[in-house]
Coordinates of C-alpha atoms in Angstrom, one line a residue:
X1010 CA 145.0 -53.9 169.1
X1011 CA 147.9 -55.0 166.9
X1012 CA 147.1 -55.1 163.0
X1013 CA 148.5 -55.3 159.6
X1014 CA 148.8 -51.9 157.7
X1015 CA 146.0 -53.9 155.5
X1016 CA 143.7 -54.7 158.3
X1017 CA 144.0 -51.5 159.5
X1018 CA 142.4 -50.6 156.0
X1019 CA 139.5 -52.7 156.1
X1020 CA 138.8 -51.9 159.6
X1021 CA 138.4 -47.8 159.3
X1022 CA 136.2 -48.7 156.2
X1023 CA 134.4 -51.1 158.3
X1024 CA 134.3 -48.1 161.0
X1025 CA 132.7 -45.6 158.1
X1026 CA 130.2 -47.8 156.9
X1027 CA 131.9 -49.2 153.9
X1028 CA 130.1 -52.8 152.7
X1029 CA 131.3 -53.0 149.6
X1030 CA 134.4 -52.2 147.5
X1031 CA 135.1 -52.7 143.8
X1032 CA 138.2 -53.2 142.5
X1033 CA 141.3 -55.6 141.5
X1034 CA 143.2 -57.9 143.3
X1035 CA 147.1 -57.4 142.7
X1036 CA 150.7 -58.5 143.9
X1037 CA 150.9 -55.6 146.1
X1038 CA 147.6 -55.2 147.4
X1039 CA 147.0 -58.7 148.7
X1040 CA 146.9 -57.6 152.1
X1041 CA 144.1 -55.7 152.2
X1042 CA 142.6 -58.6 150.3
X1043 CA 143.1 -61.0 152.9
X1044 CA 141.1 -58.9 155.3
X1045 CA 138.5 -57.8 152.7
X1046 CA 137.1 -61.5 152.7
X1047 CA 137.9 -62.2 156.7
X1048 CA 135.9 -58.9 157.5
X1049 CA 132.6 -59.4 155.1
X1050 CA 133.3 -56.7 152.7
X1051 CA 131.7 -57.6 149.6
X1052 CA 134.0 -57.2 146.4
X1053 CA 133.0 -56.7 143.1
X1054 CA 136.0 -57.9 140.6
X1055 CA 135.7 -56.0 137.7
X1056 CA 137.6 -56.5 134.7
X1057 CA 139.5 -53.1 133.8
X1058 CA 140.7 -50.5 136.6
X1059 CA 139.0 -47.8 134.9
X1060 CA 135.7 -50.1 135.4
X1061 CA 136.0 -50.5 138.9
X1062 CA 136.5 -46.3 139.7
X1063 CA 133.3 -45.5 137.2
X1064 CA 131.1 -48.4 139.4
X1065 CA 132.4 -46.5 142.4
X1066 CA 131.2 -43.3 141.5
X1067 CA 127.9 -44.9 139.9
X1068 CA 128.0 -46.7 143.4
X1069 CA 128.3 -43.1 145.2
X1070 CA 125.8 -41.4 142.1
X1071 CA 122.4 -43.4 142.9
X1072 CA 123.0 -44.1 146.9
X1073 CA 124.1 -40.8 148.0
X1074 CA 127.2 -43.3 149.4
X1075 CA 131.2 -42.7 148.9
X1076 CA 132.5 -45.3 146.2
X1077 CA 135.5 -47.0 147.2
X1078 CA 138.0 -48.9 144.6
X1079 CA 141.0 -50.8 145.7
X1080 CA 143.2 -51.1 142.7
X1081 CA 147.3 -52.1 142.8
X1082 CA 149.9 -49.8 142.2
X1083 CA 151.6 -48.1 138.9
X1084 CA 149.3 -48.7 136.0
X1085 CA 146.4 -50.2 138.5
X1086 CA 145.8 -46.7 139.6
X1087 CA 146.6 -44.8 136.6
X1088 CA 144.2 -46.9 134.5
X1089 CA 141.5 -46.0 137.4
X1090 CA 143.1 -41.7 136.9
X1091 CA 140.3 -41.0 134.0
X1092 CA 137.6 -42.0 136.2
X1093 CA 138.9 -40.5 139.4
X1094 CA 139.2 -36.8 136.7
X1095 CA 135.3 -37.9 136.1
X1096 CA 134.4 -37.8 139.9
X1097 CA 136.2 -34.8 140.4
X1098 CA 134.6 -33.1 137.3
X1099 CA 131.2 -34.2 138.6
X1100 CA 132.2 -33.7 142.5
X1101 CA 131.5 -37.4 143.2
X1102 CA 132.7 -38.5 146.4
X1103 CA 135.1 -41.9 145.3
X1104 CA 138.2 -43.3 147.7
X1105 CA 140.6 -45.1 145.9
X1106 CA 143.4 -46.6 148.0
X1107 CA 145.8 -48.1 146.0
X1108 CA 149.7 -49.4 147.1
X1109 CA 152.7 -47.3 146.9
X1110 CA 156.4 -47.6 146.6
X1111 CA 158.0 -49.1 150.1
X1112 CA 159.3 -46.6 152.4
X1113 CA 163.0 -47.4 151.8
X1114 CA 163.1 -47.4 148.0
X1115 CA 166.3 -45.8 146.2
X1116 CA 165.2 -42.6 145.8
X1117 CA 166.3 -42.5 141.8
X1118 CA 164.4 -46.2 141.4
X1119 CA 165.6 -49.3 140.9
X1120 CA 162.7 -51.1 138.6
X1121 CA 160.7 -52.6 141.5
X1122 CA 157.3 -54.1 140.2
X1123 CA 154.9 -51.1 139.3
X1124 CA 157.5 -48.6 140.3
X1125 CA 156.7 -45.0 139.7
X1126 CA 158.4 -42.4 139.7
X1127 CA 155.7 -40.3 141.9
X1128 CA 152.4 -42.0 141.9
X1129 CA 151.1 -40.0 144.9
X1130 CA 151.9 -36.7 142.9
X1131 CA 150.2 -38.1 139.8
X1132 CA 147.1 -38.5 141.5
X1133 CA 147.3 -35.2 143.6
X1134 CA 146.9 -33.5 139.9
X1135 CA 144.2 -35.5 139.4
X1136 CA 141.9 -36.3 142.9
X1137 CA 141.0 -33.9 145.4
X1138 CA 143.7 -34.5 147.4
X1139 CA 146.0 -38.0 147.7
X1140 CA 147.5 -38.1 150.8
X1141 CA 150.6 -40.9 151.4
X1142 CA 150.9 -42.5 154.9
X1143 CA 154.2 -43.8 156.2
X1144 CA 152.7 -45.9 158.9
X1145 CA 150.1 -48.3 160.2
X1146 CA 149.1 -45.9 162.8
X1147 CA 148.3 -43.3 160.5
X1148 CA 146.1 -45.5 158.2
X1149 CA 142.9 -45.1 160.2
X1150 CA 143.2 -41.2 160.9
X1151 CA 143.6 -40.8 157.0
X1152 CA 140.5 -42.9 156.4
X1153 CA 138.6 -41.3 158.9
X1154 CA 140.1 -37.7 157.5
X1155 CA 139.1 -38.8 153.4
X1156 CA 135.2 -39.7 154.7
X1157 CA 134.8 -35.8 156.4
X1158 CA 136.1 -34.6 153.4
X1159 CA 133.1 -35.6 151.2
X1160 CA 131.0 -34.4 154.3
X1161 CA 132.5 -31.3 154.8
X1162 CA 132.0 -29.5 151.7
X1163 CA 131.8 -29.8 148.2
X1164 CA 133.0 -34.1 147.5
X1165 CA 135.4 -34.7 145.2
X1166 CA 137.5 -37.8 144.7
X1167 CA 140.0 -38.5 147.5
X1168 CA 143.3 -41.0 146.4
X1169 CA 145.1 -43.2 149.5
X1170 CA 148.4 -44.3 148.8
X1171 CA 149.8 -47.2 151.3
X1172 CA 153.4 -48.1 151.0
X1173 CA 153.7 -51.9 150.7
X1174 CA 155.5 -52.6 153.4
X1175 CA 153.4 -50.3 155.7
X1176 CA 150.4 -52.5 154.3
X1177 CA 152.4 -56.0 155.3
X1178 CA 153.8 -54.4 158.7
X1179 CA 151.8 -54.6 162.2
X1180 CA 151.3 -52.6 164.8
X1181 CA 149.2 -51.6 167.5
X1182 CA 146.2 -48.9 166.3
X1183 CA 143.0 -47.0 167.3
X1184 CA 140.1 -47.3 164.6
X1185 CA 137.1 -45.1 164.9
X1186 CA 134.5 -43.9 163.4
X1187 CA 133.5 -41.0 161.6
X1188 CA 135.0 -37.5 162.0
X1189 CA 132.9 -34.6 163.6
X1190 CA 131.9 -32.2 160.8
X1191 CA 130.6 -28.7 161.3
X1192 CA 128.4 -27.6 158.4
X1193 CA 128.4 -24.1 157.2
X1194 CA 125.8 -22.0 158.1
X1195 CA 124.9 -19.4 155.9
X1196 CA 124.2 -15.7 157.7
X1197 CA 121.1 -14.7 158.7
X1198 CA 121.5 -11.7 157.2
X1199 CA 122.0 -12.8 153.5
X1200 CA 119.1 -15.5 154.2
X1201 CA 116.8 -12.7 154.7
X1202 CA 118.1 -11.4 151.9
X1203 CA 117.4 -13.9 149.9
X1204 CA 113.4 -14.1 151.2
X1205 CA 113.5 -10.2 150.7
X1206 CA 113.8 -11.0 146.8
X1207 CA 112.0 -13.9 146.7
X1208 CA 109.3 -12.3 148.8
X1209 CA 108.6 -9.5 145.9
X1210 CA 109.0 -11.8 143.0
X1211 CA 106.5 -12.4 140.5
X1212 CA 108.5 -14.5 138.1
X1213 CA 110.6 -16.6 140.4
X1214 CA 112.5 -19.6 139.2
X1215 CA 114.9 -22.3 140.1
X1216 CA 117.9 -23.8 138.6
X1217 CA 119.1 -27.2 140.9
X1218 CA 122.6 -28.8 139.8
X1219 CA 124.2 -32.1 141.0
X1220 CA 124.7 -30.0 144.9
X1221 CA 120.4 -30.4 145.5
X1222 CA 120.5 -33.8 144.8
X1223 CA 120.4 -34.7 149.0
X1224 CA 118.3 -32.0 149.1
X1225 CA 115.4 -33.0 147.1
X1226 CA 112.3 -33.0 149.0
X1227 CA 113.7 -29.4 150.6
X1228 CA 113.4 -28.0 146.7
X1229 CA 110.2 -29.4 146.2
X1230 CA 109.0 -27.6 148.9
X1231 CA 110.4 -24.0 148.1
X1232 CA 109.6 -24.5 144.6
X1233 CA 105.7 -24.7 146.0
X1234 CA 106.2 -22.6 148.2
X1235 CA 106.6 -19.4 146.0
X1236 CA 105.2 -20.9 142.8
X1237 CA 108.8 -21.5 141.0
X1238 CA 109.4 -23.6 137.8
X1239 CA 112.0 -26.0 138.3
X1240 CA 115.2 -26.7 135.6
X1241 CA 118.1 -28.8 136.0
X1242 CA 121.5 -29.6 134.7
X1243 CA 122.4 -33.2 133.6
X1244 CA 123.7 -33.5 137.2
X1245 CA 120.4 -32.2 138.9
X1246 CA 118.3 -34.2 136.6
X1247 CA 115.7 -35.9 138.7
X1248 CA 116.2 -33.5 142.0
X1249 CA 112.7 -32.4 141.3
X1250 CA 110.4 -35.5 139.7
X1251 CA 110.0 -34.8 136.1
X1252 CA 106.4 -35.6 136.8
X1253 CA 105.7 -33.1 139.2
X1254 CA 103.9 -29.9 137.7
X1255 CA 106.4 -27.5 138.3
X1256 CA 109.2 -29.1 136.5
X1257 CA 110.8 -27.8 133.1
X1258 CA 112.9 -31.1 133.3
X1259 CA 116.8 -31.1 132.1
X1260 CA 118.3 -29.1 129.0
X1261 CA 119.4 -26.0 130.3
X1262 CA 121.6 -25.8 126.8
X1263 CA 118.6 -25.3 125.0
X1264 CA 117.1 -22.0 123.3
X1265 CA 114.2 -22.0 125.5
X1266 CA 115.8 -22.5 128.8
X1267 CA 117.9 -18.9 128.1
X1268 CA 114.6 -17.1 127.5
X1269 CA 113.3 -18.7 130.6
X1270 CA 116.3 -17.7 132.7
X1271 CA 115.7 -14.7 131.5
X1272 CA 112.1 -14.3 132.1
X1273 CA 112.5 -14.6 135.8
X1274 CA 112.6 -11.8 137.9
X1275 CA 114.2 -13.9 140.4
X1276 CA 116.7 -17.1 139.4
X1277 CA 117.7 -19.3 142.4
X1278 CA 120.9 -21.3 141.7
X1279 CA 121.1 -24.4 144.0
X1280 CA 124.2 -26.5 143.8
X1281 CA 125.4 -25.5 140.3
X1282 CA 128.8 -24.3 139.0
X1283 CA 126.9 -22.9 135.6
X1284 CA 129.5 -24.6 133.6
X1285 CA 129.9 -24.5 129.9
X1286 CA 129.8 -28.3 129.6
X1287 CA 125.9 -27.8 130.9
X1288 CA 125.1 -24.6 128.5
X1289 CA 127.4 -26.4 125.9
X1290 CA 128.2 -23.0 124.2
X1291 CA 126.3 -19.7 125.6
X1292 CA 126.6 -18.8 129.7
X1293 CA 124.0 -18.7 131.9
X1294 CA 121.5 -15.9 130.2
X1295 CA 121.2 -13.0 133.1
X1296 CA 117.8 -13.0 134.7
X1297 CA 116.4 -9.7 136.6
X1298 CA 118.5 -11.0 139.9
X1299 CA 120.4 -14.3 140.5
X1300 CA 120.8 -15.8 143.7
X1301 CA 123.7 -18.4 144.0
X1302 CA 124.0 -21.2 147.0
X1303 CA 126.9 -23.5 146.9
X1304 CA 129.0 -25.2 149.4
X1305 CA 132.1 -24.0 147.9
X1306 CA 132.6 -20.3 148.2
X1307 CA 135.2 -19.7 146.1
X1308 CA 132.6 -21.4 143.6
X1309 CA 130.0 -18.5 143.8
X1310 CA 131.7 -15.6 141.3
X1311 CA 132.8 -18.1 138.6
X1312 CA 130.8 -18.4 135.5
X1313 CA 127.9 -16.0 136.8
X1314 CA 128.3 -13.5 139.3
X1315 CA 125.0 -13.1 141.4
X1316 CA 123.5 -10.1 143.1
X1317 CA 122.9 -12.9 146.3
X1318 CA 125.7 -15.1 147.3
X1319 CA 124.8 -18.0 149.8
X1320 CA 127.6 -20.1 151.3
X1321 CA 126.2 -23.2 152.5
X1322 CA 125.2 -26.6 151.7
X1323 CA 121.9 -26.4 149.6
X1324 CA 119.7 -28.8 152.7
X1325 CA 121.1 -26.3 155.3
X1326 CA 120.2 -23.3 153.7
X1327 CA 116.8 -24.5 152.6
X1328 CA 116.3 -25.6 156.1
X1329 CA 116.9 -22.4 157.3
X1330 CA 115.0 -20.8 154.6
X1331 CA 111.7 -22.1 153.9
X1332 CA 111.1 -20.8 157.4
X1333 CA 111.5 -17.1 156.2
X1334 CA 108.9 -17.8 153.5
X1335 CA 105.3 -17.1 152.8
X1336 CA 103.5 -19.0 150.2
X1337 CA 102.7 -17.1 146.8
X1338 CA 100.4 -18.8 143.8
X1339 CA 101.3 -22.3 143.4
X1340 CA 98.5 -22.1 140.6
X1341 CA 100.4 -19.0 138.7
X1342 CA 103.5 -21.3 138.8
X1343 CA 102.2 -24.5 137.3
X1344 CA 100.5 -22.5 134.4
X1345 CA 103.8 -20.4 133.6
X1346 CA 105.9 -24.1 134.4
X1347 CA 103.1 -25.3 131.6
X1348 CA 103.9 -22.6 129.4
X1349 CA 108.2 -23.2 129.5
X1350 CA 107.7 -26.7 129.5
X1351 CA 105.4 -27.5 126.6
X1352 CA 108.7 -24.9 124.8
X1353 CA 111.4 -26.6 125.8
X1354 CA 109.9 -30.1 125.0
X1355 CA 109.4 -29.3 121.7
X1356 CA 112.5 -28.5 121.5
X1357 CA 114.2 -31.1 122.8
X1358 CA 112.0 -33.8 120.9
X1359 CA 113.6 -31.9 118.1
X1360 CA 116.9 -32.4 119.0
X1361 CA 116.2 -35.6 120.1
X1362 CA 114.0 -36.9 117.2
X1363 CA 116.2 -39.7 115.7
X1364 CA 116.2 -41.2 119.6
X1365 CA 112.6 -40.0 120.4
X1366 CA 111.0 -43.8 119.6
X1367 CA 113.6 -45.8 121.7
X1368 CA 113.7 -43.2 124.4
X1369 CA 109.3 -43.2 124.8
X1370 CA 109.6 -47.5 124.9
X1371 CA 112.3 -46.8 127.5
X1372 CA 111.2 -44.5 129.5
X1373 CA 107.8 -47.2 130.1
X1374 CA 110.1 -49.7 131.2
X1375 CA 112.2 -47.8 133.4
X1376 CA 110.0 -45.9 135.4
X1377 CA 111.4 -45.2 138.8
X1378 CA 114.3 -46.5 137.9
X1379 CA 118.1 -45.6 136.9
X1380 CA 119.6 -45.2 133.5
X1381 CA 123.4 -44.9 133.7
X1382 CA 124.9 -42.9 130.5
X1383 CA 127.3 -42.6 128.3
X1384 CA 128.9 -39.2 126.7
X1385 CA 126.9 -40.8 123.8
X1386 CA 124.7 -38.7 121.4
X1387 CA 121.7 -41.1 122.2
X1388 CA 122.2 -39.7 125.9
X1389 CA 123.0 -35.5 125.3
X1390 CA 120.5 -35.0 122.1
X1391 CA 118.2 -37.8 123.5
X1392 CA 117.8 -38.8 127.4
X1393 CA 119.1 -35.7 128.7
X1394 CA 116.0 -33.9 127.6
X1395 CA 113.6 -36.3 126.5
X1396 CA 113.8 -39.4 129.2
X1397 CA 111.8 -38.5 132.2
X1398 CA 113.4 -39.0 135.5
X1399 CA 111.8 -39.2 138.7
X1400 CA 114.2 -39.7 141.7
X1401 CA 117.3 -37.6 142.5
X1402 CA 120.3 -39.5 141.3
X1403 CA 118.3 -41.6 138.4
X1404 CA 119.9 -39.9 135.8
X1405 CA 124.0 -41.0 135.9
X1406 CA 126.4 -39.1 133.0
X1407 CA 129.9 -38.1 132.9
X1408 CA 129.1 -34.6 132.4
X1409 CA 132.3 -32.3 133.0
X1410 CA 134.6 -34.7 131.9
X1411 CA 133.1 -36.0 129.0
X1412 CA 134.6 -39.5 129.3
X1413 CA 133.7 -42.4 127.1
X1414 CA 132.9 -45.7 128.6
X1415 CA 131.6 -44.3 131.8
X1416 CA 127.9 -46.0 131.4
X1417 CA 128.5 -49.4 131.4
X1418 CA 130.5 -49.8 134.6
X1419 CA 128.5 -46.9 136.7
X1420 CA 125.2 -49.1 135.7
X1421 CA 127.0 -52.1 137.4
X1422 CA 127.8 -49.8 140.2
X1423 CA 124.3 -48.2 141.0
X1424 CA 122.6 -51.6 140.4
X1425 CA 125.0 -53.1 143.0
X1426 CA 123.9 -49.9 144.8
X1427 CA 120.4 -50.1 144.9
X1428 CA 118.9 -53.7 145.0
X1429 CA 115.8 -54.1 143.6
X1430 CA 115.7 -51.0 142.0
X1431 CA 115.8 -50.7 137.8
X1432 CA 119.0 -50.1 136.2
X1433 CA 119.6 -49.4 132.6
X1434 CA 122.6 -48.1 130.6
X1435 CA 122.4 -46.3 127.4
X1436 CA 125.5 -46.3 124.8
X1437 CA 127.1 -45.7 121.9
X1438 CA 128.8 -48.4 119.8
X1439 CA 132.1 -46.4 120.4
X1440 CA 131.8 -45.5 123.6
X1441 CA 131.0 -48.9 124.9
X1442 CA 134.2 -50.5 123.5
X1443 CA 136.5 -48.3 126.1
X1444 CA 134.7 -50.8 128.8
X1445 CA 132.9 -53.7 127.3
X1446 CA 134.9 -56.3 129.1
X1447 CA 132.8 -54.8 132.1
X1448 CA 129.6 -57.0 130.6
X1449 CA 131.8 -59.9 131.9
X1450 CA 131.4 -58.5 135.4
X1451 CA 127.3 -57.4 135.4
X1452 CA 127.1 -61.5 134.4
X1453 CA 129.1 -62.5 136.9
X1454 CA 126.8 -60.3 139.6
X1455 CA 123.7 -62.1 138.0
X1456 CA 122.3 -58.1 137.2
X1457 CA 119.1 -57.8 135.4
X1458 CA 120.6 -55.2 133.8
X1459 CA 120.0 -54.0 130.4
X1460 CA 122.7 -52.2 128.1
X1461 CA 121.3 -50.5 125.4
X1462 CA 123.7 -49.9 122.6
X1463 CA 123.1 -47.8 119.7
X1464 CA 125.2 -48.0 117.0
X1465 CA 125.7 -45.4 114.5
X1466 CA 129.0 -47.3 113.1
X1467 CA 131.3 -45.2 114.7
X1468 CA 132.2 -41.8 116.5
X1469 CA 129.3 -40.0 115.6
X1470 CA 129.1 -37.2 117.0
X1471 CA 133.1 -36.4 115.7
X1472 CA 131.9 -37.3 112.0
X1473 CA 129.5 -34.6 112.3
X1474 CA 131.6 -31.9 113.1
X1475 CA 133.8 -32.8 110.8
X1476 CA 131.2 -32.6 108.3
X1477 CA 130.2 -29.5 109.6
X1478 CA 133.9 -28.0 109.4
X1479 CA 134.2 -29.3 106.0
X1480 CA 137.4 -31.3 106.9
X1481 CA 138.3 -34.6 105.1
X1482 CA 136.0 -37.2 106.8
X1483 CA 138.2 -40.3 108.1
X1484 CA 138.8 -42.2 111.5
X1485 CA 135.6 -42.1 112.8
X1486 CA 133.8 -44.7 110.7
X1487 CA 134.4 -48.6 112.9
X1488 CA 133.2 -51.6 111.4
X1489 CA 130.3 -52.5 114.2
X1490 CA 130.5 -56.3 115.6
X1491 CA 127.8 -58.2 116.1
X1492 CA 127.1 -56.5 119.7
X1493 CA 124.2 -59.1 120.6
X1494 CA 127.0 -61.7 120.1
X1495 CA 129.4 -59.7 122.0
X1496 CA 127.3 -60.1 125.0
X1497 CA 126.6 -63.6 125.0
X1498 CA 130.4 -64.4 124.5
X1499 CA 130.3 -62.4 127.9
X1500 CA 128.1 -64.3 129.6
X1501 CA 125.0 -62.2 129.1
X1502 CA 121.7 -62.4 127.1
X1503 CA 122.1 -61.0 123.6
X1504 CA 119.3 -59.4 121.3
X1505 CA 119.3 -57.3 118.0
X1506 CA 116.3 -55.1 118.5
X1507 CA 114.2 -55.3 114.8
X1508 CA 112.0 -52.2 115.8
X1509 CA 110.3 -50.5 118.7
X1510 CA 107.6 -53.6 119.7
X1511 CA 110.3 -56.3 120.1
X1512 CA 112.4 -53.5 121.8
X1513 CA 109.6 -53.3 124.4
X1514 CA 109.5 -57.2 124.3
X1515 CA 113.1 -57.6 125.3
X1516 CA 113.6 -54.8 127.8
X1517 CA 110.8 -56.6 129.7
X1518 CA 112.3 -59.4 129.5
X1519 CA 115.8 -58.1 130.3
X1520 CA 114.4 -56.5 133.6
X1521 CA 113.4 -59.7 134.7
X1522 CA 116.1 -61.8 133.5
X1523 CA 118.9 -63.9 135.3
X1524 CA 121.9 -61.6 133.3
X1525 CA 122.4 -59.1 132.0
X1526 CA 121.3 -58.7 128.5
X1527 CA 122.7 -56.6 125.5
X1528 CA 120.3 -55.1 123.0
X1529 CA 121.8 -53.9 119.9
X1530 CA 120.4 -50.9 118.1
X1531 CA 121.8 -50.8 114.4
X1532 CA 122.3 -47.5 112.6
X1533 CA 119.5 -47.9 110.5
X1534 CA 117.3 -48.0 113.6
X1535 CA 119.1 -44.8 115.0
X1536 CA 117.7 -43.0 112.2
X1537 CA 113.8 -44.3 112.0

């Protein structure tokens, strides 16, 4: 069938599943635009490029999904580059497609709208790959090639350039559907290997990153199956239901979480690069031996080296595990899981103290839900440890990366995501000004969504190291506006929170509300 280079787009989405795209409509992506509407893709206009990338990957976060984000060329894409470093950071599978240079510009430029000198090559240093196509035909393979890519191994953030004149230009082309993707199978060998030492274990334990989260129920199961107490990075947060009596929850930079690594006789590493930006300062403490499974192989040696290595994605090797297994004291395990976790809770409330009161009221109203957050220190001293979390995915933060301004537009995206399903975001008063014209775009959706801001008047968390490095203080203290007022210039609900009771009033009400509403935590709340 003949078909513009932009219908071509829409179609191979259409072919992969896509239903929804976020993004901006611009002079040279109109094309795609035309079909977007003509084809019943739902769009969700944000405000800010960088907005529509971080819903994306919220988008891809809570449903498991790839986010996709059409954006325009030049500055379009590189306002969407720090989220597209987030997803890659976080291996969060996101497609942007964005327009490129025609095929027959002047090679040295000649100021066309947007030009760049390389866009393609800017991304490549950014994404996990950006591929440019120089024809309609090739628009549906690339599609088609950017979707096994997140299948096929570890996901990470794929850019599509399209020349604008490929986009405009028609021709006849073959959309299908998905790509055949083999899975990697770990050998049988290492697998028994790995039941060998589980097998003899009397300490076993089990540390799930962002890589378990599709393999939740899998890791419930081995974890009762040999009696193993569960910890998780920020990523992992919520693989195993902080409810469930084997858990030890997130926080794997705390004290106690190095002496329980190295307690176990046994540590099982599912899905986890060990980075420092989990441990925040110390590597992974060395338990008696450490097993590692990961889908990337070349991931395996860095950080930790293991005594076990297991290629293989963490559902296939569980599969193919649990099989090997037989049960040990479930009983043993939940006492010794009562033991680390009553430590490493009191130790987190510590950490988290100044939060602890906002984070309990929370935490009520959430319940199963979602709580999209910022690199704020409400969310790493606070929510990180001390929010419970009961679904894999619930727990949304821009760990590797560290970017400001992620919540807000990654709470529009999960909500968007998940339907019916509760939705929070948790910021600071800095971070939220990198995105806050994104509160235009949850009260445009009509989201029940609250956004929590906490204000310490300023950048926090730098005024405290500057403190503690006995440099002159300066440039991190912002005069706070009136963030309840904010909101409602922006089409939400807006509240300042007096203390925890009309907190719980308003998040009630904000769950069940027509808009969004903002609820603005001052400083001298932060500190009760």
């Amino acid at each position: 069938m003949k078909v513009t280079g932009g219908q071509a787009v829409v179609q191979a989405l259409l072919a992969h599943g896509v239903d929804t795209v976020f993004g901006i409509p611009g002079t040279h992506n109109l094309e795609i635009y035309r079909h977007l509407a003509a084809e019943g893709v739902r769009h969700v206009s944000t405000r800010h490029e960088q907005g529509a990338a971080y819903a994306a990957d919220g988008y891809a976060r809570a449903s498991g999904r790839p986010g996709v984000c059409v954006v325009t060329s030049g500055p379009a894409t590189l306002n969407a580059a720090a989220a597209i470093g987030q997803a890659y950071s976080d291996s969060v599978p996101v497609l942007l497609i964005s327009p490129g240079l025609p095929l027959r510009h002047p090679g040295r430029g000649n100021g066309y709208l947007h030009e760049m000198k390389d866009q393609s090559a800017a991304m490549r240093a950014i994404a996990g790959y950006s591929l440019r196509v120089t024809s309609v035909a090739e628009i549906p393979g690339a599609v088609a090639e950017a979707f096994a890519y997140f299948r096929a191994g570890r996901p990470r953030p794929v850019h599509l350039e399209i020349p604008v004149d490929v986009l405009g230009e028609a021709a006849e082309v073959e959309v299908a559907g998905p790509l055949p993707v083999g899975s990697v199978r770990p050998e049988p060998g290492v697998l028994a290997r790995v039941a060998e030492v589980l097998g003899t274990a009397r300490r076993p334990g089990l540390l799930v990153g962002g890589g378990a989260k599709g393999a939740a129920g899998l890791v419930r199961e081995l974890a009762e199956l040999v009696g193993a107490p569960v910890l998780s990075t920020a990523n992992g947060k919520g693989v195993l239901a902080e409810g469930h009596p084997l858990s030890l929850g997130a926080g794997v930079h705390l004290p106690g979480a190095a002496e329980f690594v190295r307690d176990c006789d046994v540590l099982v590493v599912l899905g986890s690069e060990l980075a420092p930006s989990d441990f925040w300062v110390e590597p992974l403490a060395r338990p008696g031996c450490l097993v590692r499974v990961d889908v990337d192989p070349g991931q395996l040696r860095v950080n930790a080296a293991p005594e076990v290595e297991v290629v293989g994605d963490a559902g296939a090797v569980l599969t193919e595990l649990l099989p090997r297994l037989a049960g040990g004291e479930l009983r043993d395990g939940v006492q010794r899981a009562a033991w680390w976790r009553e430590r490493l809770r009191e130790q987190g409330r510590a950490e988290g103290a100044r939060w602890l009161w906002l984070l309990e009221v929370l935490g009520e109203a959430l319940g199963d839900g979602i709580l999209a957050a910022d690199s704020a220190m409400a969310c790493y001293y606070g929510a990180l440890t001390n929010l419970p979390v009961q679904r894999p995915g619930g727990f949304l933060y821009p760990t590797g990366f560290g970017t400001l301004g992620y919540g807000l537009p990654a709470a529009i995206g999960a909500a968007v995501a998940c339907p019916g399903v509760r939705t929070a975001a948790l910021l600071g008063d800095g971070g939220v000004m990198f995105t806050v014209a994104e509160l235009a775009t949850a009260a445009q959706l009509g989201l029940a969504l609250p956004v929590l801001v906490v204000d310490n008047a300023g950048y926090g968390e730098i005024r405290a190291e500057m403190v503690a490095r006995e440099d002159p203080v300066h440039a991190v203290d912002l005069p706070s506006p009136d963030f309840a007022a904010l909101g409602r210039a922006l089409g939400c609900h807006g509240v300042r929170v007096a203390d925890a009771e009309s907190l719980r009033v308003e998040l009630a009400r904000a769950f069940e509300a027509d808009r969004p509403t903002v609820l603005h935590l001052p400083e001298e709340l932060a500190r009760a």
